[in-house]
Structure formats: structure tokens, C-alpha cells
């Protein structure tokens, strides 16, 4: 799905490119290289006004692209809602081998997590989807037994499915 959207996106239409990138940033295994998704986001990021991508989408894209230091910097310099910010920090620190920071951020994220999409009146479906994906990826990394129980797959199976 995302591969088709990205291939057919009109990159000269900054808003359309941003919307496609936002959809494809939801999952680390969207079928499109994360760097390509970020390339769609960056023109909108440089633009002023309401069409600019939110820092949550950009930091998630950075995370999926392996730009962990940049994802951490984006989270630390922007107003990204919790617990999404803590999930991003946990995963980025984990990728960088920062064990204590990763564990502390994961604990913060899980304390703030709720499975209900109706946590507050202003929670959008886009935020909720990103939050669910971040939580799932964090569970896979930090609590693989719980991840397997919830999602019914082993890490080996997930890797095969992602390739």
C-alpha cells in the first residue's frame, strides 16, 4: 500500500507528499525505505505554517530510518505528547546501546500508556495509530514474551514477514 502511495505521490504538492509520508511513517515495515519517506516529509518541514509536519511524525520517521541521534534531538527539542515521546526515546536509546536511558524511557512510556483511543477529546486517530505502533515495537524489544503473547508471533517469524 505505502509503496504505491509513495510511487504515485506528487512531490511538487507538498501537502500531498506530507500526507503520504505521514501514513507511511506509522509502521517501521511499511514496505518503503524510511529514508524515502523522510524525503517526502522534509520539503514540508522546511515550509512555514500549518502544512508543516508535526515533530512526532518526523521523529518517528527518523527512528524507523535509523537516525536515532536525530530522533532523540527532535523529541528533546519539540513538544511531542507523552507517552509517544518516551517510546521514541526508549527505542532510539536501545538502538544506540544506551541501556539505562532506554529502560527508564520505556518505563515512563508504559506508565503513560492507555489502550483506549479515547484518552482525551483531542487525541487524533493518527496519533493513536503511531502510539500503538510505537508500543508494539517497544514491547517486541523490551518484553518479547509479552509481545509474543499479544501478537502471536515469534521474533523470527516477524523478521521473515518483514523481509
Coordinates of C-alpha atoms in Angstrom, one line a residue:
X1 CA 0.0 0.0 0.0
X2 CA 2.6 2.5 1.0
X3 CA 4.9 1.6 -1.9
X4 CA 2.0 2.5 -4.3
X5 CA 1.3 5.8 -2.4
X6 CA 4.9 6.9 -2.4
X7 CA 5.4 6.0 -6.1
X8 CA 2.3 7.9 -7.1
X9 CA 2.8 10.9 -4.8
X10 CA 3.1 14.3 -6.5
X11 CA 6.2 15.5 -4.8
X12 CA 5.6 19.1 -6.1
X13 CA 2.4 19.1 -3.9
X14 CA 4.0 19.5 -0.5
X15 CA 0.8 18.8 1.4
X16 CA 0.1 15.6 -0.5
X17 CA 3.7 14.4 -0.1
X18 CA 3.4 15.1 3.7
X19 CA 0.1 13.2 3.9
X20 CA 1.6 10.2 2.1
X21 CA 4.7 10.3 4.3
X22 CA 2.6 10.5 7.5
X23 CA 0.6 7.4 6.5
X24 CA 3.8 5.5 5.8
X25 CA 5.5 6.6 9.0
X26 CA 3.0 4.7 11.1
X27 CA 4.9 1.4 10.7
X28 CA 8.6 0.5 10.6
X29 CA 7.7 -2.1 8.0
X30 CA 5.6 -0.1 5.6
X31 CA 7.4 -1.6 2.5
X32 CA 9.1 1.7 1.7
X33 CA 12.6 2.6 2.9
X34 CA 12.3 5.1 5.8
X35 CA 14.8 7.4 4.1
X36 CA 12.4 7.7 1.2
X37 CA 9.5 8.6 3.5
X38 CA 11.7 11.2 5.2
X39 CA 12.5 12.7 1.8
X40 CA 8.8 13.3 1.3
X41 CA 8.5 14.9 4.7
X42 CA 11.5 17.3 4.5
X43 CA 10.1 19.8 2.0
X44 CA 7.0 20.2 4.2
X45 CA 9.3 20.5 7.3
X46 CA 11.1 23.5 5.6
X47 CA 7.8 25.2 4.9
X48 CA 6.2 27.6 7.4
X49 CA 2.6 27.3 8.5
X50 CA 0.0 24.7 9.3
X51 CA 1.1 22.4 6.5
X52 CA 4.4 21.6 8.2
X53 CA 4.8 18.1 9.6
X54 CA 4.4 17.6 13.2
X55 CA 7.5 16.7 15.1
X56 CA 6.0 13.4 16.2
X57 CA 5.7 12.2 12.6
X58 CA 9.2 13.4 11.8
X59 CA 10.8 11.8 14.9
X60 CA 9.1 8.5 14.1
X61 CA 10.4 8.7 10.6
X62 CA 13.9 9.4 11.9
X63 CA 13.6 6.4 14.3
X64 CA 12.5 4.0 11.5
X65 CA 15.3 5.3 9.3
X66 CA 17.9 4.5 12.0
X67 CA 18.6 8.2 12.6
X68 CA 18.5 7.6 16.4
X69 CA 20.5 10.6 17.5
X70 CA 18.3 12.8 15.3
X71 CA 15.1 11.3 16.7
X72 CA 16.3 11.9 20.2
X73 CA 17.2 15.5 19.4
X74 CA 13.8 16.1 17.7
X75 CA 12.0 14.7 20.8
X76 CA 14.0 16.7 23.2
X77 CA 13.6 20.0 21.2
X78 CA 9.9 19.7 20.3
X79 CA 6.6 19.3 22.1
X80 CA 5.8 15.7 21.4
X81 CA 3.0 14.2 23.6
X82 CA 3.6 11.5 26.1
X83 CA 3.8 8.6 26.1
X84 CA 4.8 8.7 22.4
X85 CA 7.9 10.8 23.1
X86 CA 9.1 8.3 25.8
X87 CA 8.5 5.3 23.4
X88 CA 10.7 7.0 20.7
X89 CA 13.4 7.8 23.3
X90 CA 13.3 4.2 24.6
X91 CA 13.7 2.7 21.1
X92 CA 16.3 5.2 20.0
X93 CA 18.4 4.7 23.1
X94 CA 18.0 1.0 22.8
X95 CA 19.3 1.1 19.2
X96 CA 22.3 3.2 20.4
X97 CA 23.1 0.8 23.2
X98 CA 22.2 3.2 26.0
X99 CA 20.7 0.6 28.2
X100 CA 19.8 2.7 31.3
X101 CA 18.2 5.5 29.3
X102 CA 16.3 3.0 27.2
X103 CA 14.9 1.2 30.2
X104 CA 14.0 4.4 32.0
X105 CA 12.2 5.8 28.9
X106 CA 10.4 2.5 28.4
X107 CA 9.1 2.5 32.0
X108 CA 7.9 6.1 31.6
X109 CA 6.1 5.3 28.3
X110 CA 4.4 2.2 29.7
X111 CA 3.2 4.2 32.8
X112 CA 1.6 6.7 30.5
X113 CA 0.1 4.3 28.0
X114 CA -3.6 3.5 27.7
X115 CA -5.1 1.1 25.2
X116 CA -8.2 3.3 24.7
X117 CA -8.2 5.7 21.7
X118 CA -10.5 7.9 23.7
X119 CA -7.9 9.0 26.3
X120 CA -8.8 12.7 25.6
X121 CA -11.0 14.6 23.3
X122 CA -8.1 15.9 21.3
X123 CA -6.5 12.5 20.5
X124 CA -6.5 12.0 16.8
X125 CA -6.6 8.6 15.1
X126 CA -3.2 9.4 13.5
X127 CA -1.6 9.9 16.9
X128 CA -3.3 6.8 18.3
X129 CA -2.1 4.7 15.4
X130 CA 1.5 6.0 15.8
X131 CA 1.3 5.3 19.6
X132 CA 0.0 1.8 19.1
X133 CA 2.9 1.0 16.6
X134 CA 5.5 2.5 18.9
X135 CA 4.1 0.5 21.8
X136 CA 4.1 -2.7 19.8
X137 CA 7.7 -2.2 18.6
X138 CA 8.8 -1.3 22.2
X139 CA 7.1 -4.5 23.5
X140 CA 9.0 -6.5 20.9
X141 CA 12.3 -5.1 22.1
X142 CA 11.8 -4.8 25.8
X143 CA 9.3 -7.6 26.6
X144 CA 9.4 -10.2 23.8
X145 CA 7.4 -12.7 25.8
X146 CA 4.5 -10.3 26.2
X147 CA 4.9 -9.3 22.6
X148 CA 4.6 -12.9 21.5
X149 CA 1.6 -13.5 23.8
X150 CA -0.2 -10.4 22.4
X151 CA 0.6 -10.6 18.8
X152 CA 1.1 -14.4 18.4
X153 CA 4.4 -14.4 16.6
X154 CA 8.0 -15.1 17.5
X155 CA 10.6 -12.6 16.6
X156 CA 12.0 -15.0 14.0
X157 CA 8.5 -15.1 12.3
X158 CA 8.2 -11.3 12.4
X159 CA 11.6 -11.0 10.7
X160 CA 10.6 -13.4 8.0
X161 CA 7.3 -11.5 7.5
X162 CA 9.2 -8.1 7.3
X163 CA 11.6 -9.3 4.6

